[in-house]
mmCIF file of C-alpha atoms and ligand atoms in Angstrom:
data_model
loop_
_atom_site.group_PDB
_atom_site.id
_atom_site.type_symbol
_atom_site.label_atom_id
_atom_site.label_comp_id
_atom_site.label_asym_id
_atom_site.label_seq_id
_atom_site.Cartn_x
_atom_site.Cartn_y
_atom_site.Cartn_z
ATOM 1 C CA MET T 1 30.127 2.353 -18.578
ATOM 2 C CA LYS T 2 32.060 3.801 -20.932
ATOM 3 C CA ARG T 3 35.102 2.835 -23.059
ATOM 4 C CA ASP T 4 37.185 5.724 -21.822
ATOM 5 C CA GLU T 5 35.715 5.342 -18.399
ATOM 6 C CA VAL T 6 37.207 1.754 -18.372
ATOM 7 C CA LEU T 7 40.308 2.966 -19.306
ATOM 8 C CA ARG T 8 40.831 5.601 -17.222
ATOM 9 C CA MET T 9 39.676 3.344 -14.019
ATOM 10 C CA PHE T 10 42.213 0.659 -15.344
ATOM 11 C CA LYS T 11 45.153 3.459 -15.820
ATOM 12 C CA GLU T 12 44.537 5.054 -12.592
ATOM 13 C CA SER T 13 44.746 1.530 -10.364
ATOM 14 C CA GLY T 14 47.895 0.476 -12.066
ATOM 15 C CA ALA T 15 46.427 -2.158 -14.065
ATOM 16 C CA LEU T 16 47.367 -0.497 -17.550
ATOM 17 C CA LEU T 17 50.093 0.713 -17.876
ATOM 18 C CA GLU T 18 52.284 2.516 -20.940
ATOM 19 C CA GLY T 19 55.720 2.113 -21.441
ATOM 20 C CA HIS T 20 57.937 -0.671 -22.898
ATOM 21 C CA PHE T 21 57.642 -4.210 -21.105
ATOM 22 C CA ARG T 22 58.844 -7.701 -21.496
ATOM 23 C CA LEU T 23 56.226 -9.870 -21.019
ATOM 24 C CA THR T 24 55.660 -13.102 -19.410
ATOM 25 C CA SER T 25 56.035 -14.689 -22.762
ATOM 26 C CA GLY T 26 59.279 -12.669 -23.645
ATOM 27 C CA LEU T 27 57.435 -10.374 -25.818
ATOM 28 C CA HIS T 28 57.623 -6.797 -25.631
ATOM 29 C CA SER T 29 54.571 -4.510 -26.120
ATOM 30 C CA ASP T 30 53.845 -1.082 -25.292
ATOM 31 C CA ARG T 31 51.330 -1.916 -22.804
ATOM 32 C CA TYR T 32 50.771 -4.085 -19.990
ATOM 33 C CA LEU T 33 47.587 -5.114 -18.181
ATOM 34 C CA GLN T 34 47.287 -6.197 -14.360
ATOM 35 C CA CYS T 35 43.390 -6.554 -13.925
ATOM 36 C CA ALA T 36 44.394 -7.763 -10.316
ATOM 37 C CA LEU T 37 44.992 -4.141 -9.480
ATOM 38 C CA VAL T 38 41.606 -2.448 -10.943
ATOM 39 C CA LEU T 39 39.656 -5.456 -9.300
ATOM 40 C CA GLN T 40 41.428 -4.787 -5.809
ATOM 41 C CA ASN T 41 38.943 -2.452 -5.174
ATOM 42 C CA PRO T 42 35.054 -3.628 -4.451
ATOM 43 C CA ASP T 43 33.712 -1.243 -5.992
ATOM 44 C CA GLN T 44 35.309 -0.743 -8.880
ATOM 45 C CA ALA T 45 34.763 -4.470 -9.389
ATOM 46 C CA ALA T 46 31.170 -4.253 -8.561
ATOM 47 C CA ALA T 47 30.851 -1.338 -11.316
ATOM 48 C CA LEU T 48 32.737 -3.220 -13.977
ATOM 49 C CA GLY T 49 30.678 -6.841 -13.699
ATOM 50 C CA ALA T 50 27.448 -4.279 -13.745
ATOM 51 C CA ALA T 51 28.468 -2.682 -16.843
ATOM 52 C CA LEU T 52 29.645 -6.591 -18.597
ATOM 53 C CA ALA T 53 26.128 -7.544 -17.157
ATOM 54 C CA GLU T 54 24.332 -5.042 -19.086
ATOM 55 C CA SER T 55 26.419 -5.301 -22.056
ATOM 56 C CA MET T 56 26.053 -9.149 -22.305
ATOM 57 C CA LYS T 57 22.402 -9.032 -21.601
ATOM 58 C CA THR T 58 22.176 -6.738 -25.035
ATOM 59 C CA LEU T 59 23.436 -9.713 -26.975
ATOM 60 C CA ALA T 60 21.462 -12.774 -25.737
ATOM 61 C CA GLY T 61 18.610 -13.546 -23.109
ATOM 62 C CA PRO T 62 19.088 -14.060 -19.306
ATOM 63 C CA PRO T 63 21.681 -17.280 -18.038
ATOM 64 C CA ASP T 64 21.325 -19.048 -15.903
ATOM 65 C CA PHE T 65 25.130 -19.086 -14.274
ATOM 66 C CA VAL T 66 28.245 -17.036 -15.166
ATOM 67 C CA ILE T 67 30.922 -19.085 -15.461
ATOM 68 C CA ALA T 68 34.967 -18.019 -15.454
ATOM 69 C CA PRO T 69 38.457 -19.763 -15.955
ATOM 70 C CA ALA T 70 39.852 -19.269 -12.362
ATOM 71 C CA LEU T 71 42.099 -16.952 -11.437
ATOM 72 C CA GLY T 72 41.609 -14.100 -13.484
ATOM 73 C CA GLY T 73 37.935 -14.560 -14.144
ATOM 74 C CA ILE T 74 36.449 -15.323 -10.675
ATOM 75 C CA LEU T 75 36.390 -11.499 -9.537
ATOM 76 C CA VAL T 76 34.607 -10.903 -13.041
ATOM 77 C CA ALA T 77 32.022 -14.088 -12.612
ATOM 78 C CA HIS T 78 30.924 -13.627 -9.354
ATOM 79 C CA GLU T 79 30.657 -9.685 -10.493
ATOM 80 C CA VAL T 80 28.664 -9.999 -13.355
ATOM 81 C CA ALA T 81 26.573 -12.965 -11.424
ATOM 82 C CA ARG T 82 25.728 -10.673 -8.617
ATOM 83 C CA LYS T 83 24.409 -7.876 -10.955
ATOM 84 C CA LEU T 84 22.032 -10.547 -13.101
ATOM 85 C CA GLY T 85 21.160 -12.352 -9.798
ATOM 86 C CA VAL T 86 22.747 -15.808 -10.307
ATOM 87 C CA ARG T 87 25.260 -18.259 -9.753
ATOM 88 C CA GLY T 88 28.944 -17.233 -10.369
ATOM 89 C CA LEU T 89 30.940 -20.508 -10.982
ATOM 90 C CA PHE T 90 34.640 -21.135 -12.013
ATOM 91 C CA ALA T 91 36.516 -23.608 -13.677
ATOM 92 C CA GLU T 92 40.289 -24.331 -12.565
ATOM 93 C CA ARG T 93 43.168 -26.243 -14.086
ATOM 94 C CA GLN T 94 44.040 -29.669 -13.279
ATOM 95 C CA GLU T 95 47.308 -31.099 -14.925
ATOM 96 C CA GLY T 96 46.339 -28.175 -17.118
ATOM 97 C CA VAL T 97 43.092 -28.803 -17.928
ATOM 98 C CA LEU T 98 40.292 -26.839 -17.206
ATOM 99 C CA LYS T 99 37.506 -28.913 -14.818
ATOM 100 C CA LEU T 100 34.462 -27.769 -12.602
ATOM 101 C CA ARG T 101 35.687 -28.542 -8.917
ATOM 102 C CA ARG T 102 34.902 -27.968 -5.574
ATOM 103 C CA GLY T 103 31.233 -29.784 -6.384
ATOM 104 C CA PHE T 104 30.207 -26.870 -9.003
ATOM 105 C CA GLU T 105 27.088 -28.178 -10.937
ATOM 106 C CA ILE T 106 26.120 -27.516 -14.447
ATOM 107 C CA ARG T 107 22.511 -29.255 -14.784
ATOM 108 C CA PRO T 108 21.839 -30.179 -18.779
ATOM 109 C CA GLY T 109 20.418 -27.609 -20.818
ATOM 110 C CA GLU T 110 21.492 -24.405 -18.357
ATOM 111 C CA LYS T 111 22.217 -21.708 -19.990
ATOM 112 C CA ALA T 112 25.751 -19.469 -19.384
ATOM 113 C CA TYR T 113 27.410 -16.663 -19.733
ATOM 114 C CA VAL T 114 31.245 -17.508 -19.961
ATOM 115 C CA VAL T 115 33.294 -14.289 -18.799
ATOM 116 C CA GLU T 116 37.760 -13.407 -18.144
ATOM 117 C CA ASP T 117 39.217 -10.303 -17.299
ATOM 118 C CA VAL T 118 41.149 -10.322 -20.406
ATOM 119 C CA VAL T 119 40.837 -12.070 -23.675
ATOM 120 C CA THR T 120 44.429 -12.598 -24.592
ATOM 121 C CA THR T 121 43.694 -14.913 -27.498
ATOM 122 C CA GLY T 122 40.697 -16.452 -26.732
ATOM 123 C CA GLY T 123 41.831 -20.010 -25.401
ATOM 124 C CA SER T 124 40.411 -19.689 -22.257
ATOM 125 C CA THR T 125 37.621 -18.360 -22.819
ATOM 126 C CA LYS T 126 37.222 -21.138 -25.543
ATOM 127 C CA GLU T 127 38.418 -23.815 -22.686
ATOM 128 C CA THR T 128 35.673 -22.570 -20.382
ATOM 129 C CA MET T 129 32.880 -22.930 -23.237
ATOM 130 C CA ASP T 130 33.930 -26.388 -23.561
ATOM 131 C CA VAL T 131 33.246 -27.620 -19.985
ATOM 132 C CA VAL T 132 29.933 -25.820 -19.760
ATOM 133 C CA THR T 133 29.152 -27.731 -22.981
ATOM 134 C CA GLN T 134 30.475 -30.996 -22.166
ATOM 135 C CA ALA T 135 28.214 -30.923 -19.204
ATOM 136 C CA GLY T 136 25.230 -30.504 -21.307
ATOM 137 C CA GLY T 137 25.061 -26.364 -20.760
ATOM 138 C CA ILE T 138 24.655 -24.055 -23.450
ATOM 139 C CA VAL T 139 26.573 -20.990 -23.754
ATOM 140 C CA LEU T 140 24.895 -18.008 -24.608
ATOM 141 C CA ALA T 141 27.887 -15.261 -25.011
ATOM 142 C CA ALA T 142 30.698 -14.731 -23.865
ATOM 143 C CA GLY T 143 32.432 -11.521 -22.651
ATOM 144 C CA SER T 144 35.747 -10.056 -21.059
ATOM 145 C CA LEU T 145 36.872 -6.403 -19.312
ATOM 146 C CA ILE T 146 39.047 -6.160 -22.009
ATOM 147 C CA ASP T 147 39.629 -7.610 -24.954
ATOM 148 C CA ARG T 148 43.418 -7.288 -26.710
ATOM 149 C CA THR T 149 43.092 -8.496 -29.828
ATOM 150 C CA GLY T 150 41.541 -5.617 -31.485
ATOM 151 C CA GLY T 151 38.143 -7.529 -31.509
ATOM 152 C CA ARG T 152 39.482 -10.360 -34.142
ATOM 153 C CA THR T 153 39.168 -13.485 -31.673
ATOM 154 C CA ASP T 154 35.829 -15.572 -33.080
ATOM 155 C CA LEU T 155 34.400 -17.395 -30.538
ATOM 156 C CA GLY T 156 31.268 -18.930 -32.248
ATOM 157 C CA VAL T 157 29.368 -16.834 -29.924
ATOM 158 C CA PRO T 158 28.205 -13.216 -29.713
ATOM 159 C CA ARG T 159 30.839 -11.512 -27.477
ATOM 160 C CA THR T 160 31.506 -8.238 -25.806
ATOM 161 C CA ALA T 161 33.733 -6.328 -24.359
ATOM 162 C CA LEU T 162 33.983 -3.247 -22.022
ATOM 163 C CA ALA T 163 36.740 -2.010 -23.700
ATOM 164 C CA VAL T 164 38.206 -3.073 -26.984
ATOM 165 C CA LEU T 165 42.473 -2.643 -27.133
ATOM 166 C CA ASP T 166 45.085 -3.778 -29.704
ATOM 167 C CA ILE T 167 48.576 -4.299 -28.173
ATOM 168 C CA PRO T 168 50.836 -5.831 -30.515
ATOM 169 C CA ALA T 169 53.621 -7.290 -28.966
ATOM 170 C CA PHE T 170 56.925 -7.903 -30.545
ATOM 171 C CA ALA T 171 60.090 -10.721 -30.407
ATOM 172 C CA ALA T 172 62.861 -8.593 -28.911
ATOM 173 C CA ASP T 173 64.836 -8.442 -32.089
ATOM 174 C CA GLU T 174 61.906 -6.670 -34.037
ATOM 175 C CA CYS T 175 60.235 -4.606 -31.456
ATOM 176 C CA PRO T 176 60.139 -0.548 -32.315
ATOM 177 C CA LEU T 177 60.943 0.542 -28.966
ATOM 178 C CA CYS T 178 64.284 -1.093 -28.727
ATOM 179 C CA LYS T 179 65.252 0.177 -31.518
ATOM 180 C CA THR T 180 64.953 3.630 -30.076
ATOM 181 C CA GLY T 181 67.216 2.650 -27.543
ATOM 182 C CA SER T 182 64.697 2.502 -24.820
ATOM 183 C CA GLN T 183 65.409 -0.610 -22.311
ATOM 184 C CA ALA T 184 62.206 -2.899 -21.898
ATOM 185 C CA VAL T 185 61.619 -3.679 -18.164
ATOM 186 C CA LYS T 186 59.522 -6.662 -16.363
ATOM 187 C CA PRO T 187 56.125 -5.279 -15.142
ATOM 188 C CA GLY T 188 55.862 -5.575 -11.444
ATOM 189 C CA SER T 189 60.027 -5.910 -10.978
ATOM 190 C CA ARG T 190 60.132 -2.190 -9.388
HETATM 191 ZN ZN1 LIG B 1 61.365 -4.198 -26.589
#
């Protein structure tokens, strides 16, 4: 799937908004991503997952399972795993720490693809990679639907994204959009 096609799918579903936004962090940005809106359509989720699976297969050999951090990554892991014909797992936070729960098991030596919906800092992907390696598994590659760091995050393994965006965020008093007199809106508040 071409980058433009991915971005068109995101825009048409409202998953990629353009304007002037106040993010949860308090920072201002000209774009806002809400992947749940594109993934709510199962056909789109399957198409995006299949495309990510194909892209990851060019980076590394086949995995034994795919794993993502909850909640945002669950559907992505599920759809990538479906395409590859392997297990789709997720790790979730318990007292702030990502863990395997619900009886999910990683056997020593098993190989993994680690996926996410959006890479913002790479922190959640890295934590999920740690969950795999601490269980004795091997991370072959990492992938996301969107990389909003402009491709700058180094995860120490081969990585790919269906679309790479460079989305700067600004403190309110340094926001170029505010300087033009525009008002930031909180996404989802309307
Ligand atoms: Zn602003």
